CSV table of N, CA and C and ligand atoms in Angstrom, one decimal:
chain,number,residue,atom,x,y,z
A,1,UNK,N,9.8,-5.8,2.4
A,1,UNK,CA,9.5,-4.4,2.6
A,1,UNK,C,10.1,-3.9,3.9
A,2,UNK,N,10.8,-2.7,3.9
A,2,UNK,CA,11.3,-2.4,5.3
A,2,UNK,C,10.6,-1.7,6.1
A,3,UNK,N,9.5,-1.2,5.3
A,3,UNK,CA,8.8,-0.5,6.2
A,3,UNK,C,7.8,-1.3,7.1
A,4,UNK,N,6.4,-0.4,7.4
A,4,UNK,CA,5.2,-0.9,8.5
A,4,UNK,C,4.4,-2.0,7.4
A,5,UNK,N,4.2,-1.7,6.4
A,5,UNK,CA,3.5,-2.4,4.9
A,5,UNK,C,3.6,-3.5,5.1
A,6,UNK,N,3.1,-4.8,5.1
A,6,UNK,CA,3.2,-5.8,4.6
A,6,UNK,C,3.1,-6.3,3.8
A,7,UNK,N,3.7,-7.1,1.9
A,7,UNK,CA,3.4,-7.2,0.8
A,7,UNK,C,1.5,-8.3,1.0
A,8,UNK,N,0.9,-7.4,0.5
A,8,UNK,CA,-0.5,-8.5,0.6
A,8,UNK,C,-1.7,-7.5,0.6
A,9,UNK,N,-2.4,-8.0,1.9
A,9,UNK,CA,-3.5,-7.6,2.2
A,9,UNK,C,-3.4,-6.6,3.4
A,10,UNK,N,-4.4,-5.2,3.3
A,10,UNK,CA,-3.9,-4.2,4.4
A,10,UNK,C,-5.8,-4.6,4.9
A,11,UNK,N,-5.8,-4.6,6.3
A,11,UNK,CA,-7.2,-4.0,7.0
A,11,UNK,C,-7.6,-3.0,6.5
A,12,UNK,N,-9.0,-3.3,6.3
A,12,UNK,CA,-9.5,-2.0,5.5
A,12,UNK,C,-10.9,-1.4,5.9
A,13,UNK,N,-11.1,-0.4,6.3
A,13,UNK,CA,-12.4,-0.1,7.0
A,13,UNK,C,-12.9,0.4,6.0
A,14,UNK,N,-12.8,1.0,4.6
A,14,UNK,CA,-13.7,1.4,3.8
A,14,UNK,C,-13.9,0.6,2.7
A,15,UNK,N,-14.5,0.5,2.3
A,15,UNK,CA,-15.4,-0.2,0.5
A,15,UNK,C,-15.0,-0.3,-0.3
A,16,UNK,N,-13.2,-0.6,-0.4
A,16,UNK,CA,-12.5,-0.2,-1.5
A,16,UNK,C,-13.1,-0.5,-3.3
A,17,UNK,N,-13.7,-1.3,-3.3
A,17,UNK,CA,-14.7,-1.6,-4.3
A,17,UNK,C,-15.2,-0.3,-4.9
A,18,UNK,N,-15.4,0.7,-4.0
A,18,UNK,CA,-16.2,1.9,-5.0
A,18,UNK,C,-15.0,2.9,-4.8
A,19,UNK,N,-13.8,2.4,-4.5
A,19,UNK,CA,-12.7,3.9,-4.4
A,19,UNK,C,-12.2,3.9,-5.7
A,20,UNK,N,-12.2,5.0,-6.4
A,20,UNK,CA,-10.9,5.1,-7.7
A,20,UNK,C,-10.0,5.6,-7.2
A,21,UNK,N,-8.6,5.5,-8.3
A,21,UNK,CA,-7.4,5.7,-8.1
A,21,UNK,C,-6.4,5.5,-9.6
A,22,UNK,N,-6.1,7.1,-9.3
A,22,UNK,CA,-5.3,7.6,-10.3
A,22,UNK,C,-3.8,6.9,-10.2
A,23,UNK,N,-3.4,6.6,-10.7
A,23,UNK,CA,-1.8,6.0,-10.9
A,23,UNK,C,-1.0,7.2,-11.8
A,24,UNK,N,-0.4,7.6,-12.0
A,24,UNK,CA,0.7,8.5,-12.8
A,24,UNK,C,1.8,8.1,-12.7
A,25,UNK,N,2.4,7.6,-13.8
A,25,UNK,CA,3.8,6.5,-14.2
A,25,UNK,C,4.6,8.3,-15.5
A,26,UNK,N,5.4,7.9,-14.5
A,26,UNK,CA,7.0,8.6,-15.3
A,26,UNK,C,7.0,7.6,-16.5
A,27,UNK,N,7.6,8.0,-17.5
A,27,UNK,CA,8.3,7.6,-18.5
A,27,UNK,C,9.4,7.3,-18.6
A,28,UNK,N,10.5,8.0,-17.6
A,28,UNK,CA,11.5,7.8,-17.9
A,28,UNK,C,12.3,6.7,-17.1
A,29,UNK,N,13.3,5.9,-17.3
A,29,UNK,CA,13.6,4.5,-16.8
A,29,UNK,C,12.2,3.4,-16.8
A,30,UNK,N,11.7,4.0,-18.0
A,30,UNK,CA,11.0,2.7,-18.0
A,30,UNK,C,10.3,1.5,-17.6
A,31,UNK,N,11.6,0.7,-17.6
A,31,UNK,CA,11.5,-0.6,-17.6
A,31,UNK,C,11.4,-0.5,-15.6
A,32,UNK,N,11.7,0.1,-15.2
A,32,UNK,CA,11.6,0.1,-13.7
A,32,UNK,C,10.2,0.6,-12.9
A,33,UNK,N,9.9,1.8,-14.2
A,33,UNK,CA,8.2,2.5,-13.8
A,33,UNK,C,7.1,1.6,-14.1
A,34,UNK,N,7.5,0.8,-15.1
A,34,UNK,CA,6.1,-0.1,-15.6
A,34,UNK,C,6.5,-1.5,-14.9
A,35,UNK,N,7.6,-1.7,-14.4
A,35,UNK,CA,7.6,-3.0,-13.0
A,35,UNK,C,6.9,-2.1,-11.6
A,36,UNK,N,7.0,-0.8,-11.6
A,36,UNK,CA,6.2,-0.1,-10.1
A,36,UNK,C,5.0,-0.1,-10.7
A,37,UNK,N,4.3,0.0,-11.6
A,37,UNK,CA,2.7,-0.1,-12.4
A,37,UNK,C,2.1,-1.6,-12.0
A,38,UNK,N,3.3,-2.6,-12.5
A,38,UNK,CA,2.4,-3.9,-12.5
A,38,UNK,C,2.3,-3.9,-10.7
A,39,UNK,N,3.1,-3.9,-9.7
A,39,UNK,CA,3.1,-3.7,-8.6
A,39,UNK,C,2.1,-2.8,-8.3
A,40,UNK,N,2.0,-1.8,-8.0
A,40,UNK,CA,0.9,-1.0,-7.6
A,40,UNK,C,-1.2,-1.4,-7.9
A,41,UNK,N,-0.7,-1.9,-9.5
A,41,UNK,CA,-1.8,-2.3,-9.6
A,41,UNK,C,-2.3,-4.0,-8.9
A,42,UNK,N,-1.3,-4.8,-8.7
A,42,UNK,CA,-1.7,-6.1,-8.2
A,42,UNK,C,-1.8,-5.9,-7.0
A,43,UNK,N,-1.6,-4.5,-5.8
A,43,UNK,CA,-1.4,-4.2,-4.6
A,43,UNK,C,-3.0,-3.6,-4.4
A,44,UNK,N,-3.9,-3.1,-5.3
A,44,UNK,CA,-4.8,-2.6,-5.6
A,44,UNK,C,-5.4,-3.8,-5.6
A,45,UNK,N,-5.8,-4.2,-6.8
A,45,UNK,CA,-6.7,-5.5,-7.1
A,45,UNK,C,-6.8,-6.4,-5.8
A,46,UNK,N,-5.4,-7.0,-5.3
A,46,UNK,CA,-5.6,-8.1,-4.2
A,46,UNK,C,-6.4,-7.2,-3.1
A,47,UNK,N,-6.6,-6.0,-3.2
A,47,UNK,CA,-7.0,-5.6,-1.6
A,47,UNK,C,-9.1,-5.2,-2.0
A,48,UNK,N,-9.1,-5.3,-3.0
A,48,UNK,CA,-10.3,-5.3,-3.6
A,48,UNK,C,-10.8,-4.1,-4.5
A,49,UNK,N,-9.8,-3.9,-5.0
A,49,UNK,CA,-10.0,-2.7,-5.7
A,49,UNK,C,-10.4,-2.8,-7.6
A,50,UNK,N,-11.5,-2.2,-8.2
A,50,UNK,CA,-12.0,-2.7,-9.2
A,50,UNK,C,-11.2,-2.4,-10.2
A,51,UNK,N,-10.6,-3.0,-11.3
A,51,UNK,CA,-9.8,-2.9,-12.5
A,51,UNK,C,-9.9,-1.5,-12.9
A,52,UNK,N,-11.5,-1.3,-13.0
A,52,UNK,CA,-11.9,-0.3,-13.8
A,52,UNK,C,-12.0,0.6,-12.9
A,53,UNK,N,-11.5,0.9,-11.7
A,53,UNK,CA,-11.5,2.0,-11.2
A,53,UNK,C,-10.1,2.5,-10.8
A,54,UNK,N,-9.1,1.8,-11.7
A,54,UNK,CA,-7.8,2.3,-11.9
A,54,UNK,C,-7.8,3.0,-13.0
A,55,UNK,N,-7.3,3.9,-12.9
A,55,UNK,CA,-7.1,5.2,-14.1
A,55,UNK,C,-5.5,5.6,-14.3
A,56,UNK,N,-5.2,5.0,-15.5
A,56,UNK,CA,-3.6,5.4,-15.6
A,56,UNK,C,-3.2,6.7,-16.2
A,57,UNK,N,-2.2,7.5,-16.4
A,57,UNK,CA,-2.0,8.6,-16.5
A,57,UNK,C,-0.3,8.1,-16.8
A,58,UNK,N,0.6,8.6,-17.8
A,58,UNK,CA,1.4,8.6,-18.0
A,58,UNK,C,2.2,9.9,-18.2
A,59,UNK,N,3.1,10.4,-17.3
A,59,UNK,CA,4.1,11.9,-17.8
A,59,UNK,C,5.5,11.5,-18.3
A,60,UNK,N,6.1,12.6,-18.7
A,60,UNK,CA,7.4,12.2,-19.4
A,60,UNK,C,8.4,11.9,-18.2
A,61,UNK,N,8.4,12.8,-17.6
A,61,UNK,CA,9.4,11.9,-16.4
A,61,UNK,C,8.9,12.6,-14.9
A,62,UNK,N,10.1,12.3,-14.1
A,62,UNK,CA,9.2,12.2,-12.5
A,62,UNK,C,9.4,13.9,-12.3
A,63,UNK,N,10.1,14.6,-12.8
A,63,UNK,CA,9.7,16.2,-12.7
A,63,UNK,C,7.7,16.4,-12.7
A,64,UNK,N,7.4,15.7,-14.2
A,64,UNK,CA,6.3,16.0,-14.3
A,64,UNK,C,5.0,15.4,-13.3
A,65,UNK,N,5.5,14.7,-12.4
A,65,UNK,CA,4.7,13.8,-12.0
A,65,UNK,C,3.6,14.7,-10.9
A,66,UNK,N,4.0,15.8,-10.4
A,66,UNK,CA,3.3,16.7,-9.5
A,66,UNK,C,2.4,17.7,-10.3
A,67,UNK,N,2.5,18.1,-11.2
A,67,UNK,CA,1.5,18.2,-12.4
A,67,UNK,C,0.3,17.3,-12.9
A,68,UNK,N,0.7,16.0,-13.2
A,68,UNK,CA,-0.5,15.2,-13.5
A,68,UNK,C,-1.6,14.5,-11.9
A,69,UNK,N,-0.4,14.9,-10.9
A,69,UNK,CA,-1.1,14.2,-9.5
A,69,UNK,C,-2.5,15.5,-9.3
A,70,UNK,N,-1.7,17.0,-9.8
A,70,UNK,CA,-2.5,17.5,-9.5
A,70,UNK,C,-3.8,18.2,-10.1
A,71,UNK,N,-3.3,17.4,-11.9
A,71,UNK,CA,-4.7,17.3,-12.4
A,71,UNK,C,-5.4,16.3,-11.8
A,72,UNK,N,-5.3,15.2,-11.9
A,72,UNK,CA,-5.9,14.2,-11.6
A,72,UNK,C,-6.6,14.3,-9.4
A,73,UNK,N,-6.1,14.7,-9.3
A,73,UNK,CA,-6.6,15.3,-7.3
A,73,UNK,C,-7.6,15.9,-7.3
A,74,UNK,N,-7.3,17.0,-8.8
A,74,UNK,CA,-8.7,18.0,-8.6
A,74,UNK,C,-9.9,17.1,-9.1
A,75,UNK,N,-10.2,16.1,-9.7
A,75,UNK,CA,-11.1,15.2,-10.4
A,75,UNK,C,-11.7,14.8,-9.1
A,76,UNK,N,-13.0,15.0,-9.2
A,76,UNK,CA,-14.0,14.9,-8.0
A,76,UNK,C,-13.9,13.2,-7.6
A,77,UNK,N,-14.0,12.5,-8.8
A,77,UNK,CA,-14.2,11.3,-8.6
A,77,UNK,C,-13.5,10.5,-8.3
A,78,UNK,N,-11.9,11.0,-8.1
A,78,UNK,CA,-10.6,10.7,-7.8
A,78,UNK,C,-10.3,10.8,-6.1
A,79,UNK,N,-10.5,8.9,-5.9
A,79,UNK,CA,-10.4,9.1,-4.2
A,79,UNK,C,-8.7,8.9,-3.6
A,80,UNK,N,-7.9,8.7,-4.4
A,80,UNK,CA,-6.2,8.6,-4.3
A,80,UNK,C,-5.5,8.9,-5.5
A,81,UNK,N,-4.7,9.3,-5.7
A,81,UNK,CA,-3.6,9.5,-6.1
A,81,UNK,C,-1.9,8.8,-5.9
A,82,UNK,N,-1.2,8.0,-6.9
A,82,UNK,CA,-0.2,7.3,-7.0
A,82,UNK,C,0.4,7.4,-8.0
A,83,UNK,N,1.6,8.4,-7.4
A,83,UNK,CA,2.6,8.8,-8.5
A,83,UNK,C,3.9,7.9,-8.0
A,84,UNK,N,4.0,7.2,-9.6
A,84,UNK,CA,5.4,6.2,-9.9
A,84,UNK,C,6.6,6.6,-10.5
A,85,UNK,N,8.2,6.7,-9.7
A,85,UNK,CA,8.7,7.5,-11.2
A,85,UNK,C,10.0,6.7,-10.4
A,86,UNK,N,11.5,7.1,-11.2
A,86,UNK,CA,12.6,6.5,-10.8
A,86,UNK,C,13.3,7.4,-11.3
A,87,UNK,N,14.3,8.0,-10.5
A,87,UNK,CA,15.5,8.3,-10.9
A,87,UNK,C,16.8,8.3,-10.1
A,88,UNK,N,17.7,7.6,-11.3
A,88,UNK,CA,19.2,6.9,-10.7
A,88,UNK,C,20.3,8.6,-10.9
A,89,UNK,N,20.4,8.8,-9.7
A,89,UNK,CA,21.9,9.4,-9.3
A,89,UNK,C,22.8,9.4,-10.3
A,90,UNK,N,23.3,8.0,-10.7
A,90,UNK,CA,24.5,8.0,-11.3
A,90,UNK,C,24.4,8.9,-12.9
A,91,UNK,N,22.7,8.6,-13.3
A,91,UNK,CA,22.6,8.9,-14.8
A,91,UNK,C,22.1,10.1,-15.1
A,92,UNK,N,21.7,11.0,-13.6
A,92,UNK,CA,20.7,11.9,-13.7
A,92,UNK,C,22.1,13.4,-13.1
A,93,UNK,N,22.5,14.1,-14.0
A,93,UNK,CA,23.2,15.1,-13.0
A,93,UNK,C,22.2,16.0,-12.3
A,94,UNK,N,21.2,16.3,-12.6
A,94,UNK,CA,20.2,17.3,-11.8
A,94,UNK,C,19.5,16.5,-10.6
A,95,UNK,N,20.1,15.3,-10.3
A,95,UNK,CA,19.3,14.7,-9.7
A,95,UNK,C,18.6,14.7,-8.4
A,96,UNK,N,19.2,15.8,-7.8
A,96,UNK,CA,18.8,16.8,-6.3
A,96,UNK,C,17.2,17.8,-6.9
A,97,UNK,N,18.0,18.4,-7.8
A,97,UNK,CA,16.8,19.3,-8.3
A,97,UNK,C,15.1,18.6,-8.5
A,98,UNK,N,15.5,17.2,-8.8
A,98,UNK,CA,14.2,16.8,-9.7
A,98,UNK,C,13.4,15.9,-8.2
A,99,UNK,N,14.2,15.1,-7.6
A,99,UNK,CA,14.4,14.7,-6.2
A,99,UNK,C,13.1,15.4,-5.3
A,100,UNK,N,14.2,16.8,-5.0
A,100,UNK,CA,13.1,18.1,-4.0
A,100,UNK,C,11.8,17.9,-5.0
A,101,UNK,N,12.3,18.6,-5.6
A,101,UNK,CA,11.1,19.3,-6.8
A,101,UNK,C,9.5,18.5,-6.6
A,102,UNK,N,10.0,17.2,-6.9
A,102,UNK,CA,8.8,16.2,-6.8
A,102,UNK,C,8.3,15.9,-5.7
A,103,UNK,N,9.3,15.8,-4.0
A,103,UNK,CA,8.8,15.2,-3.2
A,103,UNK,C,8.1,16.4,-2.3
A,104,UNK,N,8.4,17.9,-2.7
A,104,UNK,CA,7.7,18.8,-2.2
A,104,UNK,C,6.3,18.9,-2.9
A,105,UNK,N,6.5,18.8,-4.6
A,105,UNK,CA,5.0,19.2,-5.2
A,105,UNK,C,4.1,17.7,-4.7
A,106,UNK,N,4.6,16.7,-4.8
A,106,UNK,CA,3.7,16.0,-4.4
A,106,UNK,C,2.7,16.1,-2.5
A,107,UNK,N,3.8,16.2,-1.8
A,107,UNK,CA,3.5,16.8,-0.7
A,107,UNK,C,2.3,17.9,-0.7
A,108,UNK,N,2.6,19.0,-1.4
A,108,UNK,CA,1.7,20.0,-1.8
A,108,UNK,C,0.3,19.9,-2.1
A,109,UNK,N,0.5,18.8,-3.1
A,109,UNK,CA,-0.9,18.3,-3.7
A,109,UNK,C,-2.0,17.5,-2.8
A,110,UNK,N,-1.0,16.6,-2.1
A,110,UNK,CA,-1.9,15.9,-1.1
A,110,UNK,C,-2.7,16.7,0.3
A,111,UNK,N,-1.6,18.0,0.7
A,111,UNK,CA,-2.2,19.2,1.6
A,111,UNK,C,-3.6,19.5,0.8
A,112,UNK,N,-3.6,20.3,-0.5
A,112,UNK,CA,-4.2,21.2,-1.1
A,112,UNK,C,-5.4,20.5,-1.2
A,113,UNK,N,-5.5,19.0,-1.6
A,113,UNK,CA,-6.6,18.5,-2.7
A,113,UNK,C,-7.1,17.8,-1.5
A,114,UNK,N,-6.3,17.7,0.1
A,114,UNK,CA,-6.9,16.9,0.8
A,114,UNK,C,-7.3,15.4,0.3
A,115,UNK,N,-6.8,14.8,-0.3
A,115,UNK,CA,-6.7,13.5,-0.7
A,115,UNK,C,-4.9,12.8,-0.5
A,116,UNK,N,-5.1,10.9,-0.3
A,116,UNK,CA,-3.9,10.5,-0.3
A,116,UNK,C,-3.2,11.2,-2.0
A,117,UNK,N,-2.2,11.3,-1.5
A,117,UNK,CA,-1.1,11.4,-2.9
A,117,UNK,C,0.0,10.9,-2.7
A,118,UNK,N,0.0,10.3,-3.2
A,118,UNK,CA,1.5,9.1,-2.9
A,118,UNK,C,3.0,9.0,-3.2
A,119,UNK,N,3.6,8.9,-2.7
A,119,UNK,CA,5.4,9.5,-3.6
A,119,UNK,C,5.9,7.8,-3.5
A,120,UNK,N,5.6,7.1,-4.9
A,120,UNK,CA,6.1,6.2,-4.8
A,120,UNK,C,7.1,5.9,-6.1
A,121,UNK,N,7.9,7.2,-5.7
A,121,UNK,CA,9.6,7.5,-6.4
A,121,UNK,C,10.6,6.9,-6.3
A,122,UNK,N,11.3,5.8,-6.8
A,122,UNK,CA,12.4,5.7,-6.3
A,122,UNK,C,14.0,6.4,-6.6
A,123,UNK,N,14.0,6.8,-6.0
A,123,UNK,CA,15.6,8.0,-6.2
A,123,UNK,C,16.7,6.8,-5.3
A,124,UNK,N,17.5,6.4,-6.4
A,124,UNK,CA,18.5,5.4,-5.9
A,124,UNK,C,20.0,5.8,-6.6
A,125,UNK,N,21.3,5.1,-5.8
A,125,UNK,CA,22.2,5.8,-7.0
A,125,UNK,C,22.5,4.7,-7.7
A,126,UNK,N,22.1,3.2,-8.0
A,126,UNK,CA,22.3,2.8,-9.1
A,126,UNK,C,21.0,2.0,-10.1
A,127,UNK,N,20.9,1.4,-11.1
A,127,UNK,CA,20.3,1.0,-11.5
A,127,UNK,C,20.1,0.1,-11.3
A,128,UNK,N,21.0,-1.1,-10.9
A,128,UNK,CA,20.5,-1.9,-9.7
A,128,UNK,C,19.7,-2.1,-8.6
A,129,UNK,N,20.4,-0.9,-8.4
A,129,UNK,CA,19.6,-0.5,-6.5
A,129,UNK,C,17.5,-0.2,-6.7
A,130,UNK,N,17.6,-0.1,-8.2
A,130,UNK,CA,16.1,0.4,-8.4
A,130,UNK,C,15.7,-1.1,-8.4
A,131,UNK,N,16.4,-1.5,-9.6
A,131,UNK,CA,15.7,-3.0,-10.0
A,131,UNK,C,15.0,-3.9,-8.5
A,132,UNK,N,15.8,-3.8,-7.8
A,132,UNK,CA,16.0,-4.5,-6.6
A,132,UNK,C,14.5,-4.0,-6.0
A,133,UNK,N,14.2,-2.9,-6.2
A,133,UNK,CA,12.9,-1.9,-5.3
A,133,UNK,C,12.1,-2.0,-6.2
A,134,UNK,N,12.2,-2.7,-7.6
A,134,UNK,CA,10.9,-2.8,-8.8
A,134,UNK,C,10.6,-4.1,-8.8
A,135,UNK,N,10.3,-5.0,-7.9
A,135,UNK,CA,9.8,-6.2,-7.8
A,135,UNK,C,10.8,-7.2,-7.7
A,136,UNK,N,12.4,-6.9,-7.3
A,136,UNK,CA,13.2,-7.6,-7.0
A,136,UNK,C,13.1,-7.7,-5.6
A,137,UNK,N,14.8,-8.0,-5.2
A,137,UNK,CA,15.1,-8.9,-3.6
A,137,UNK,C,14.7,-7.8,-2.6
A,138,UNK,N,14.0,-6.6,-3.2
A,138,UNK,CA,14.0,-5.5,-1.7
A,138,UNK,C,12.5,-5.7,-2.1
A,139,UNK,N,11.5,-6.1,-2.7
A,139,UNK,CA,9.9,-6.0,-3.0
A,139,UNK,C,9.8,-5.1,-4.4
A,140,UNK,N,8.5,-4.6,-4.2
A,140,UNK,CA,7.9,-3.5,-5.0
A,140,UNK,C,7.4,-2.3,-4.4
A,141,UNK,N,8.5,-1.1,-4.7
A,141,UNK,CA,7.9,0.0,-4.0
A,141,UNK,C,6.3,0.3,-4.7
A,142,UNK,N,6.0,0.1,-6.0
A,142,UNK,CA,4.9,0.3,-6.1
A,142,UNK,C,3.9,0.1,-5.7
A,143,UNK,N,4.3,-1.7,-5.2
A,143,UNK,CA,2.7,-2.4,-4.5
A,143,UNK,C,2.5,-1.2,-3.1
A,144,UNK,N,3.7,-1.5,-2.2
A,144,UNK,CA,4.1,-0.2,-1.6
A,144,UNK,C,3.2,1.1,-1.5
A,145,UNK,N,3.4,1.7,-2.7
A,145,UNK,CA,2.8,3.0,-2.3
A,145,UNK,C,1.2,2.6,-2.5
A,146,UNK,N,0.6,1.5,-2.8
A,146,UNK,CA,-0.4,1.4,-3.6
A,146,UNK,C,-1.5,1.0,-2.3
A,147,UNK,N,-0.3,0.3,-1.1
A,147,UNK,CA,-1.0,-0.2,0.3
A,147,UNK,C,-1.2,0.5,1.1
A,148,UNK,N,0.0,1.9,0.6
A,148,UNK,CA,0.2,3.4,1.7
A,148,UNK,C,-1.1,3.9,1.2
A,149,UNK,N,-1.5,4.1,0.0
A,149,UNK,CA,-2.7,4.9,-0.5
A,149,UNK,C,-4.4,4.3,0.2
A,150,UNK,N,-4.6,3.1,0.5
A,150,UNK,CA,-5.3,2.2,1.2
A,150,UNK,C,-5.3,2.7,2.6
A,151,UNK,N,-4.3,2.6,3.2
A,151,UNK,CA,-3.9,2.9,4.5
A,151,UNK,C,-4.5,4.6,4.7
A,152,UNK,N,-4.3,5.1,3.8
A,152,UNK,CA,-4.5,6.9,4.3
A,152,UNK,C,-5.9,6.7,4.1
A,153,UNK,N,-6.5,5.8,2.7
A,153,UNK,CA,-8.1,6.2,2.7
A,153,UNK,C,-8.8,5.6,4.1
A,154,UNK,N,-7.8,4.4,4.7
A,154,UNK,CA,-8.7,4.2,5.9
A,154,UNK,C,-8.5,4.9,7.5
A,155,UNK,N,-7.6,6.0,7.5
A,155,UNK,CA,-7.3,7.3,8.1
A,155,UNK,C,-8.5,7.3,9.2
B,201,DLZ,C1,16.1,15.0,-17.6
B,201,DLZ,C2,16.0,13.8,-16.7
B,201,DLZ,C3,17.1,13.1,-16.3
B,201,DLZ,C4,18.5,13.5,-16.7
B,201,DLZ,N1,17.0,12.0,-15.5
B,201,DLZ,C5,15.7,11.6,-15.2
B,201,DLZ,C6,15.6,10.4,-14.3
B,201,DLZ,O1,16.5,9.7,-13.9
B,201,DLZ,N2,14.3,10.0,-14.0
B,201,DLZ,C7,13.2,10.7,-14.4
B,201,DLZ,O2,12.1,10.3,-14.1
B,201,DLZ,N3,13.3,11.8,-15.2
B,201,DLZ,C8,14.6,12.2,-15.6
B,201,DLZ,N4,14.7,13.3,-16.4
B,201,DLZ,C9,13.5,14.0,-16.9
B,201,DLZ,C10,12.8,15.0,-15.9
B,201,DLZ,O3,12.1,14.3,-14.9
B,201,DLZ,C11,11.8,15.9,-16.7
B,201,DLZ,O4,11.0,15.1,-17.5
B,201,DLZ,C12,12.6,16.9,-17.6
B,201,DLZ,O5,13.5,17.6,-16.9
B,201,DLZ,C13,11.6,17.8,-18.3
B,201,DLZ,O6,10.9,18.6,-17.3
């Protein structure tokens, strides 16, 4: 990971045990959202987080993903928010539009609802370059966003 994150265990000053968390996985590129799912969720679990207090949520693609963050934000009982999505450059021509679009509404949601909301999007230009960031030689951006979401609840 190139960031501050380390793949593992984060210090944690709250109770993760009684925190829920919403996951919202894109549908589209698949095979790279549901490698950021199994990541996000093993990034959860190792840090003590209860199975059953993961709540998945699937949208059609990462356009929609600021939509389901921000049903799921307004849910009282919802202490984070973790939106997964991927989209490659080369296959996407709108790919600036969908890009903004998401990294502003998600942004929005986490102001509004005052809770973490996580942008754990990957926007790469090749399909490779994703594989690599879905639990290949660069990590898992999911576990990733899953450790950033931990990190903000212990804010
Ligand atoms: C339409 C589209 C395209 C071309 N590419 C991607 C992509 O690479 N990744 C992704 O998550 N979604 C893509 N989409 C779908 C849009 O996110 C959205 O679902 C549609 O535009 C409908 O609003």
């Amino acid at each position: 990971m190139a960031g501050p994150l380390k793949s593992g265990t984060v210090k944690s000053k709250s109770n993760l045990s009684k925190k829920k968390f919403a996951i919202i996985v894109a549908e589209w590129n698949e095979e790279i959202t549901e490698a950021l799912y199994e990541g996000a969720v093993a990034g959860l679990i190792s840090n003590g987080v209860k199975k059953e207090n993961i709540i998945r949520k699937n949208v059609p693609g990462t356009f929609e993903l600021t939509l389901g963050a921000k049903w799921m934000a307004n849910k009282k009982e919802i202490d984070a928010v973790i939106c997964l999505g991927c989209v490659i450059q080369g296959e996407t021509p709108h790919f600036d539009y969908i890009c903004q679009a998401v990294a502003y509404g998600i942004t929005e949601v986490g102001l509004k609802s005052e809770k973490p909301t996580i942008f754990g999007v990957l926007t790469t230009l090749t399909k490779q370059q994703a594989i690599d960031r879905a639990g290949g030689k660069y990590g898992n951006k999911g576990e990733e966003a899953a450790l950033t979401a931990i990190q903000m609840l212990n804010f």
